Amino acid sequence: MANISKKVSWSGRGDDRGERTPLLNGAEDGKYNRHVLNFVFQSLDYDNSENQLFLEEERRMSHMGFRCLETRRWVICGLIGFLTGLIACLIDIAVEKLAGYKYSAVKQNIEKFTEFGGLSISLILWAVLNSAFVMVGAIAVAFFEPFAAGSGIPQIKCYLNGVKIPRVVRLKTLAIKVFGVICSVAGGLAVGKEGPMIHSGAVVAAGVSQGRSTSLKKDFKIFEYFRRDTEKRDFVSAGAAAGVSAAFGAPVGGVLFSLEEGASFWNQMLTWRIFFASMISTFTLNFFLSIYHGKPGELSSPGLINFGRFDSDSVQYNLYEIPLFIIMGALGGVLGALFNVINYWLTIFRIRYIHRPCLQVMEAMLVAAVTATVSFAMIYFSNDCQPLGQDNTEEYSLQLFCADGEYNSMATAFFNTPERSVRSLFHNPPGSYNPLTLGVFTLAYFVLAVWTYGLTVSAGVFIPSLLIGAAWGRLFGILLSTITSSQSIWADPGKYALIGAAAQLGGIVRMTLSLTVILVEATGSVTYGFPIMLVLMTAKIVGDYFIEGLYDVHIKLQSVPFLHWEAPPTSHWLTAREVMSSPVTCFNRVEKVGRIVDVLSNTSTNHNGFPVVILSFLQPGKICGLILRSQLIVLLKHKVFVERASSRLSHRKLQLKDFRDAYPRFPPIQSIHVSQDERECMMDLTEFMNPTPYTVPQETSLPRVFKLFRALGLRHLVVVDNENRVVGLVTRKDLARYHLGKDGLEELHLAQT
Amino acid sequence: MELLTRFTFVSACLFAEWAVTFIAVANCSISPSEMNGDSALKLPSAVIPVSQKSTLGSFYSLSLSSTFPEDLEVNEYCTELLRIYGQRYVTFANCLVTYARPVRVCQNCYTGFNSLEDIYKNISFDKSAPGNVSCHDSLMRSDRLMLLYTLFIKLDEIWTSAECKQCLNEDQDALSNDTLYFMATLNQSLSCFEQYQRNHTELCKDCKTSYKRLNEVYGRMEKNQMLCIDLEDAMNMTQHLWSKNFRCLLPREETVPVIAVSSFMLFLPIIFYLSSFLHSEQKKRKLIHPKRVKSSSSLMNIQDKFS
C-alpha cells in the first residue's frame, strides 16, 4: 500500500509509466505545442553586483548623499503618482467626449429613423462608427507596438515577477496604450480602461525613475543613480499601484495589488512610498476631474472616479443573506472558469492562425461591428420600457418604440460606456430592469467579453467582468424578491448586483485581497468588505478547481518563465544537479578578447551570465565571480584591455556611471567593432565581476533553489561541487519549466518563436 | 377669532394652525428657564392639555394669568407680525393643497408664496422693532423647535423642488412668456384630442402636428431649464394620453431589414475565422534543447527515483 500511495503522490498515475514518459508531455519538434517557455525572455538583474566599482562609489558617497537619494525616491514616487493621475484624467475625459459624440450622433440618427423608417441604416452607422474607432486603435497597436495589446496586467505581473519583457515599459508603448484604450472604449467594445491604466502607471514609473527617455533620445541627467533593474523595478511596482488607485479611486487597493500581484521582494519603506504614490495619483485625478466638472477644488466630490456609494438604508444586508452571497460566489467561480476556458481556446486559435497584423486589425473591427449589431438587435427587440427617472441619470436614453416619456431599458445597458452601465446596474432603483432584459444582456455580454479579450487592442477585462456580474447579480436579486413573499427584505437588487460583480470578477482574475479592498474603496462601503471577501474567496476556490486565473492563462500562453509563489509540490526529489544547465561557458579571470567576442556572438546560446573561474588545468575551474553580458559589452565598447592600460593612463578610469549610461538598452554585440589586433588582447575582469555570486551544492533540492530565486530575485545561480568547481548554472528558465500537471510533475520545453 | 373659524373649515391647514398656537406655548416654555424652577415646571403641564383642545380663548386667559416679566413678553408689534405670518401661511398652504392634483401650484400660488416670503423676511430681518428684543429673536430663535423657521423652510423646499421660479418672470410676479406660450400650445393639442375623441387612428394622424410642436416647445424649454412642475406634469399627462390612451405608438415595421443586416454582420466573423483557419499558415515554433548533464539520461534518472 505504501508503495502505491508513493507512486500516486509523485506521478499521479501508477502503472503505465513504462509506456509514457512522465515528465515530457509528448511534443515533437515542428509540431506546435502551446506549453513551452519562450527563449527570448530574459530575467531582470535584481541582485546587485557588488563589484569593486560599486564599493568605490559607495565609499565616495557622503552621508548627505544617501539622504538626498532617499529624498529623491520620494520625489520620484510623487511624480509617478501625479503623472499617472494626469494620464487617467486624460483617458477619462477623452473617452467621455468621444463616446459622447458617438452616442449622440447615433441617438439622433435612431430618433430620426424611428419615425420615418430606415433603422437598419442607423444600425450600419453604429457599426461603422464602432469599427472606425476600433480600427484606428487596432492599427496603432498591431503595427506600431504589439506589446501595448491587452490589459497589460499579465505583462506587468511578469515584469514584477522578474522577467524582462521586451519593450513593455517604453514611452512608445505608453503612448500607443493610452491612444488605443481611448479608441477601443469609445469604439464600444466590451472593454474597460482600468487594466491599461495599471500598465500606464508602470510605464510612467519606469520612465520617470530613469530621468530620460530612450525613445525620445532625451536625457535629463537626473536620477542617474536609479538606472539599474533593482531600483527600476521598485518604482514600477509603485507605478502599478498608482495606476490601480487612479483607475478605481482605491489607493490602498493599489498598494495591495502591487503586493499581491507583483513585488516578490518587499520592504516596509517601499510599501510606504508606494502608498504615497497611490494617494497622490488618486487625488491628482480627483483634482483635475473636479476642475473638468466645474467644481475646482472639491476633492471629495463623490462620483468622480468610483461606482457610486452604497450608503443608503435600503442596501443594508443581514446575516441570513451571507449563505446567498456565498452561493453567488460559487456561481461567479464557475462562470469565471467558463470565461477563462473559452478565452484560452480562443487565444490559442488566435496565436496559431491570426498572427498577421492586418488580420488582427480586421478581427478587431469585426468584433466591434458585431458588438454594435448585437447591441442594436437587443435594443430593437426589447419590449422593456421604463418611465424616465426623476433625476434622469441616463445620459443617452433611447425611446425607440416605447411610449412617450419612457425609455428602452435595454438601451441603458447597451447604449452606454460599460462603466456607466455598471453604475446604473448598481444604483438604479428597483424595477428599472426586467428579469428577461437582464438575462439576455448577461448572455450577450458574456459572449462579447470573452470574444473581445485578447484582441489586438489595448483594453482591460475588469469592467466587462463587473458588468456581467452586476447583470446576473441584479437578476438574482430580482428573482429572490419575486420568489419570497416579503418584499421589503430583498428590496434592493443593487447590493446583489455588487456581490455578483465581485463574484464574476473574482472568478475571472482570481485576485483576493487586493480585489476586496479595491471594490470596497471603489464603492465606498466598508460594511460590504466582509461579504465581498467571502464571495471572492469562494469564487477563487471554485474557479481554481477548473482552471487558473485569466492573467495566469495568458502568461502561460505567452510562454513566459514565470515563477509562482512556491515551487511545484512533489518536487523535492529533484536536485540542482538535474535542474541545472551544464556544461557552463566560463571565462577566466583574465580572458582573451577574441574568446569573449566569440562567446557573446554565438546566437544559438545567447547566455547572459558567465561564471569567472581561476585558470587551472583542472576542468572545470574554481569559481571566483560572475560577470554579465551587459557588463562585458560595456567593457568591450570602452576597450578596457590589459594591453591598453598603460596607454590609457591619461584616460579616466571606467566608472559605474558608464554602465548606467548604457542601461537599459545595451547595444548588441554585433554593433561593437573589434579589430583583429584587439582580438589578441586580454581583458581583466577582476574589477568588474561580482566577486560573491550565490552558489549551491549539487544536492540542493529544487524547492530550496526556487526559494532563493524567489526571495532574492536571482538571475543566475552557480552550482558547484565540493571543491567549489563550477559544474552547472541554474537560471529562471530551468526552474519555471517544472509545473504540476494532471499526471504529476511535468516539464516544459524551451522554444524560439 | 378669525383664526378659529378658518380652522374649522380648512382641514388641510390644521397643521399650520396648530403651529401658530403652539409657537406661543413654546415661547413661554423656554422663558421660564430664566425664572425660578417652580413655575417653569408647572407651566408646560398646565399649557399642553389646553393647546390639545385647541381652544384659543382659554389659552390666552391662561397665558395672561402666568406672570412673565415685561421684557420677556412678546411685544405687540411682533404679535402682529406673527398673526400676519399665520394668515399668509394658511393661505399659501391652502392654495398648495387645492392645486395639488393635477399640479397647478406654480400658476396659482406664486402670489401666496411671495407674500409669505415677504413676511418671513420681515420677521427675520427685523431690526427696527421697538423695544430691546427684536422680533427675529423673540419669535424665531427662542426655543429649540424654531417653528416659524422650520415651517417656512419646509414650504420653501417644496417651492424650490417644484422649480416654480423657472416658470415665472424675473420679478416673480407673473408667469413668464414661455410658460404662457407652452400652455397655449398645450391647449391646442388638447382641443385637437377632444375633437377626435371617437376615432383614435384619425387622432393619431391629425393631431400629430400639434402634438409634435408641443414636444418641440417642451424640449426647447427643457434645454433652457424653463420648466416647472406644472408644465412637466401637464406634459406627462399629455404624453400618457397620447401613448397609452390613444395608443399612438410608432409601429415596429422594419424587423426584416434589421434582421437581414444583423445576420449579415454576424455572418462576417464566421467567414473571417474560417478563411483564416484555412488559408493562413500556422505559426511554427522551434524547440531548443538546452544542455543538461547526461541530458538523455536525466529522464532515466527520474525514473530510477520513482521506483
PDB file of C-alpha atoms in Angstrom, chain A residues 300-435:
ATOM      1  CA  SER A 300     -14.082  64.876  -2.007  1.00  0.00           C
ATOM      2  CA  SER A 301     -16.843  65.275  -4.531  1.00  0.00           C
ATOM      3  CA  PRO A 302     -18.310  61.799  -4.866  1.00  0.00           C
ATOM      4  CA  GLY A 303     -18.764  60.146  -8.173  1.00  0.00           C
ATOM      5  CA  LEU A 304     -15.586  61.455  -9.695  1.00  0.00           C
ATOM      6  CA  ILE A 305     -13.983  58.091 -10.177  1.00  0.00           C
ATOM      7  CA  ASN A 306     -15.928  55.379  -8.477  1.00  0.00           C
ATOM      8  CA  PHE A 307     -19.018  53.303  -8.912  1.00  0.00           C
ATOM      9  CA  GLY A 308     -21.119  55.463  -6.644  1.00  0.00           C
ATOM     10  CA  ARG A 309     -21.661  54.954  -2.969  1.00  0.00           C
ATOM     11  CA  PHE A 310     -23.725  52.319  -1.288  1.00  0.00           C
ATOM     12  CA  ASP A 311     -24.758  54.087   1.832  1.00  0.00           C
ATOM     13  CA  SER A 312     -28.482  54.397   1.746  1.00  0.00           C
ATOM     14  CA  ASP A 313     -30.558  52.402   4.185  1.00  0.00           C
ATOM     15  CA  SER A 314     -32.056  50.182   1.555  1.00  0.00           C
ATOM     16  CA  VAL A 315     -28.775  48.465   0.794  1.00  0.00           C
ATOM     17  CA  GLN A 316     -28.119  47.040   4.200  1.00  0.00           C
ATOM     18  CA  TYR A 317     -27.591  43.332   4.459  1.00  0.00           C
ATOM     19  CA  ASN A 318     -28.286  40.817   7.134  1.00  0.00           C
ATOM     20  CA  LEU A 319     -26.629  37.722   8.494  1.00  0.00           C
ATOM     21  CA  TYR A 320     -29.022  35.361   6.761  1.00  0.00           C
ATOM     22  CA  GLU A 321     -28.000  36.747   3.399  1.00  0.00           C
ATOM     23  CA  ILE A 322     -24.443  35.534   3.787  1.00  0.00           C
ATOM     24  CA  PRO A 323     -25.179  31.987   2.513  1.00  0.00           C
ATOM     25  CA  LEU A 324     -26.806  33.554  -0.520  1.00  0.00           C
ATOM     26  CA  PHE A 325     -23.713  35.625  -1.131  1.00  0.00           C
ATOM     27  CA  ILE A 326     -21.567  32.523  -0.890  1.00  0.00           C
ATOM     28  CA  ILE A 327     -23.763  30.755  -3.417  1.00  0.00           C
ATOM     29  CA  MET A 328     -23.303  33.728  -5.704  1.00  0.00           C
ATOM     30  CA  GLY A 329     -19.558  33.478  -5.179  1.00  0.00           C
ATOM     31  CA  ALA A 330     -19.589  29.856  -6.269  1.00  0.00           C
ATOM     32  CA  LEU A 331     -21.653  30.775  -9.295  1.00  0.00           C
ATOM     33  CA  GLY A 332     -19.154  33.504 -10.107  1.00  0.00           C
ATOM     34  CA  GLY A 333     -16.329  30.997  -9.821  1.00  0.00           C
ATOM     35  CA  VAL A 334     -17.989  28.643 -12.287  1.00  0.00           C
ATOM     36  CA  LEU A 335     -18.856  31.399 -14.746  1.00  0.00           C
ATOM     37  CA  GLY A 336     -15.362  32.856 -14.431  1.00  0.00           C
ATOM     38  CA  ALA A 337     -13.816  29.478 -15.125  1.00  0.00           C
ATOM     39  CA  LEU A 338     -16.056  29.128 -18.159  1.00  0.00           C
ATOM     40  CA  PHE A 339     -14.921  32.545 -19.315  1.00  0.00           C
ATOM     41  CA  ASN A 340     -11.283  31.574 -18.921  1.00  0.00           C
ATOM     42  CA  VAL A 341     -11.631  28.227 -20.659  1.00  0.00           C
ATOM     43  CA  ILE A 342     -13.347  29.727 -23.685  1.00  0.00           C
ATOM     44  CA  ASN A 343     -10.883  32.572 -23.819  1.00  0.00           C
ATOM     45  CA  TYR A 344      -8.000  30.117 -23.533  1.00  0.00           C
ATOM     46  CA  TRP A 345      -9.038  28.174 -26.600  1.00  0.00           C
ATOM     47  CA  LEU A 346      -9.793  31.353 -28.465  1.00  0.00           C
ATOM     48  CA  THR A 347      -6.366  32.720 -27.660  1.00  0.00           C
ATOM     49  CA  ILE A 348      -4.695  29.541 -28.874  1.00  0.00           C
ATOM     50  CA  PHE A 349      -6.597  29.852 -32.114  1.00  0.00           C
ATOM     51  CA  ARG A 350      -5.525  33.468 -32.386  1.00  0.00           C
ATOM     52  CA  ILE A 351      -1.875  32.668 -31.751  1.00  0.00           C
ATOM     53  CA  ARG A 352      -1.911  29.965 -34.375  1.00  0.00           C
ATOM     54  CA  TYR A 353      -3.903  31.476 -37.174  1.00  0.00           C
ATOM     55  CA  ILE A 354      -4.377  35.185 -36.646  1.00  0.00           C
ATOM     56  CA  HIS A 355      -0.880  36.437 -36.176  1.00  0.00           C
ATOM     57  CA  ARG A 356      -0.549  38.836 -39.092  1.00  0.00           C
ATOM     58  CA  PRO A 357      -1.181  42.477 -38.131  1.00  0.00           C
ATOM     59  CA  CYS A 358      -3.708  43.137 -40.881  1.00  0.00           C
ATOM     60  CA  LEU A 359      -5.702  40.082 -39.877  1.00  0.00           C
ATOM     61  CA  GLN A 360      -5.627  41.228 -36.291  1.00  0.00           C
ATOM     62  CA  VAL A 361      -6.936  44.653 -37.234  1.00  0.00           C
ATOM     63  CA  MET A 362      -9.693  43.064 -39.294  1.00  0.00           C
ATOM     64  CA  GLU A 363     -10.660  40.820 -36.421  1.00  0.00           C
ATOM     65  CA  ALA A 364     -10.894  43.744 -34.028  1.00  0.00           C
ATOM     66  CA  MET A 365     -13.054  45.658 -36.488  1.00  0.00           C
ATOM     67  CA  LEU A 366     -15.339  42.698 -36.945  1.00  0.00           C
ATOM     68  CA  VAL A 367     -15.755  42.314 -33.214  1.00  0.00           C
ATOM     69  CA  ALA A 368     -16.605  45.988 -32.941  1.00  0.00           C
ATOM     70  CA  ALA A 369     -19.176  45.737 -35.718  1.00  0.00           C
ATOM     71  CA  VAL A 370     -20.741  42.630 -34.229  1.00  0.00           C
ATOM     72  CA  THR A 371     -20.851  44.256 -30.800  1.00  0.00           C
ATOM     73  CA  ALA A 372     -22.794  47.139 -32.281  1.00  0.00           C
ATOM     74  CA  THR A 373     -25.066  44.772 -34.180  1.00  0.00           C
ATOM     75  CA  VAL A 374     -25.847  42.620 -31.192  1.00  0.00           C
ATOM     76  CA  SER A 375     -26.486  45.674 -29.041  1.00  0.00           C
ATOM     77  CA  PHE A 376     -28.747  47.163 -31.645  1.00  0.00           C
ATOM     78  CA  ALA A 377     -30.707  43.975 -32.170  1.00  0.00           C
ATOM     79  CA  MET A 378     -31.158  43.596 -28.422  1.00  0.00           C
ATOM     80  CA  ILE A 379     -32.403  47.138 -28.088  1.00  0.00           C
ATOM     81  CA  TYR A 380     -34.635  46.826 -31.124  1.00  0.00           C
ATOM     82  CA  PHE A 381     -36.375  43.681 -29.994  1.00  0.00           C
ATOM     83  CA  SER A 382     -36.601  44.609 -26.344  1.00  0.00           C
ATOM     84  CA  ASN A 383     -40.064  45.400 -25.040  1.00  0.00           C
ATOM     85  CA  ASP A 384     -38.833  46.577 -21.671  1.00  0.00           C
ATOM     86  CA  CYS A 385     -39.915  50.185 -21.305  1.00  0.00           C
ATOM     87  CA  GLN A 386     -39.388  52.119 -18.115  1.00  0.00           C
ATOM     88  CA  PRO A 387     -40.539  55.613 -17.172  1.00  0.00           C
ATOM     89  CA  LEU A 388     -37.848  58.243 -17.307  1.00  0.00           C
ATOM     90  CA  GLY A 389     -36.257  58.718 -13.945  1.00  0.00           C
ATOM     91  CA  GLN A 390     -36.706  61.740 -11.809  1.00  0.00           C
ATOM     92  CA  ASP A 391     -33.101  62.802 -11.952  1.00  0.00           C
ATOM     93  CA  ASN A 392     -32.607  61.464 -15.476  1.00  0.00           C
ATOM     94  CA  THR A 393     -29.391  59.582 -14.820  1.00  0.00           C
ATOM     95  CA  GLU A 394     -29.210  58.052 -18.272  1.00  0.00           C
ATOM     96  CA  GLU A 395     -27.388  60.431 -20.464  1.00  0.00           C
ATOM     97  CA  TYR A 396     -28.163  58.702 -23.717  1.00  0.00           C
ATOM     98  CA  SER A 397     -31.613  57.270 -23.142  1.00  0.00           C
ATOM     99  CA  LEU A 398     -33.282  55.844 -26.192  1.00  0.00           C
ATOM    100  CA  GLN A 399     -37.012  55.871 -26.623  1.00  0.00           C
ATOM    101  CA  LEU A 400     -37.388  53.855 -29.811  1.00  0.00           C
ATOM    102  CA  PHE A 401     -40.791  52.189 -29.713  1.00  0.00           C
ATOM    103  CA  CYS A 402     -41.560  52.965 -26.130  1.00  0.00           C
ATOM    104  CA  ALA A 403     -44.345  55.268 -25.129  1.00  0.00           C
ATOM    105  CA  ASP A 404     -43.513  58.944 -24.866  1.00  0.00           C
ATOM    106  CA  GLY A 405     -41.918  59.715 -21.541  1.00  0.00           C
ATOM    107  CA  GLU A 406     -40.445  56.257 -21.274  1.00  0.00           C
ATOM    108  CA  TYR A 407     -37.142  54.826 -22.352  1.00  0.00           C
ATOM    109  CA  ASN A 408     -35.879  51.497 -23.544  1.00  0.00           C
ATOM    110  CA  SER A 409     -34.339  49.785 -20.569  1.00  0.00           C
ATOM    111  CA  MET A 410     -32.101  47.531 -22.654  1.00  0.00           C
ATOM    112  CA  ALA A 411     -30.558  50.673 -24.076  1.00  0.00           C
ATOM    113  CA  THR A 412     -29.325  51.818 -20.697  1.00  0.00           C
ATOM    114  CA  ALA A 413     -27.250  48.684 -20.513  1.00  0.00           C
ATOM    115  CA  PHE A 414     -26.006  48.538 -24.090  1.00  0.00           C
ATOM    116  CA  PHE A 415     -26.161  52.099 -25.366  1.00  0.00           C
ATOM    117  CA  ASN A 416     -23.614  53.397 -22.926  1.00  0.00           C
ATOM    118  CA  THR A 417     -19.990  53.070 -21.958  1.00  0.00           C
ATOM    119  CA  PRO A 418     -19.536  49.906 -19.875  1.00  0.00           C
ATOM    120  CA  GLU A 419     -18.540  51.881 -16.807  1.00  0.00           C
ATOM    121  CA  ARG A 420     -21.755  53.846 -16.775  1.00  0.00           C
ATOM    122  CA  SER A 421     -23.727  50.679 -17.299  1.00  0.00           C
ATOM    123  CA  VAL A 422     -22.114  49.177 -14.209  1.00  0.00           C
ATOM    124  CA  ARG A 423     -23.024  52.241 -12.250  1.00  0.00           C
ATOM    125  CA  SER A 424     -26.641  52.140 -13.340  1.00  0.00           C
ATOM    126  CA  LEU A 425     -26.888  48.421 -12.563  1.00  0.00           C
ATOM    127  CA  PHE A 426     -25.589  49.119  -9.083  1.00  0.00           C
ATOM    128  CA  HIS A 427     -27.695  52.111  -8.282  1.00  0.00           C
ATOM    129  CA  ASN A 428     -30.824  52.319 -10.375  1.00  0.00           C
ATOM    130  CA  PRO A 429     -33.897  51.918  -8.190  1.00  0.00           C
ATOM    131  CA  PRO A 430     -35.643  48.553  -8.032  1.00  0.00           C
ATOM    132  CA  GLY A 431     -37.810  47.915 -11.031  1.00  0.00           C
ATOM    133  CA  SER A 432     -35.568  49.651 -13.543  1.00  0.00           C
ATOM    134  CA  TYR A 433     -34.849  46.381 -15.304  1.00  0.00           C
ATOM    135  CA  ASN A 434     -36.888  43.446 -16.431  1.00  0.00           C
ATOM    136  CA  PRO A 435     -35.550  39.994 -15.496  1.00  0.00           C
TER     137      PRO A 435
END
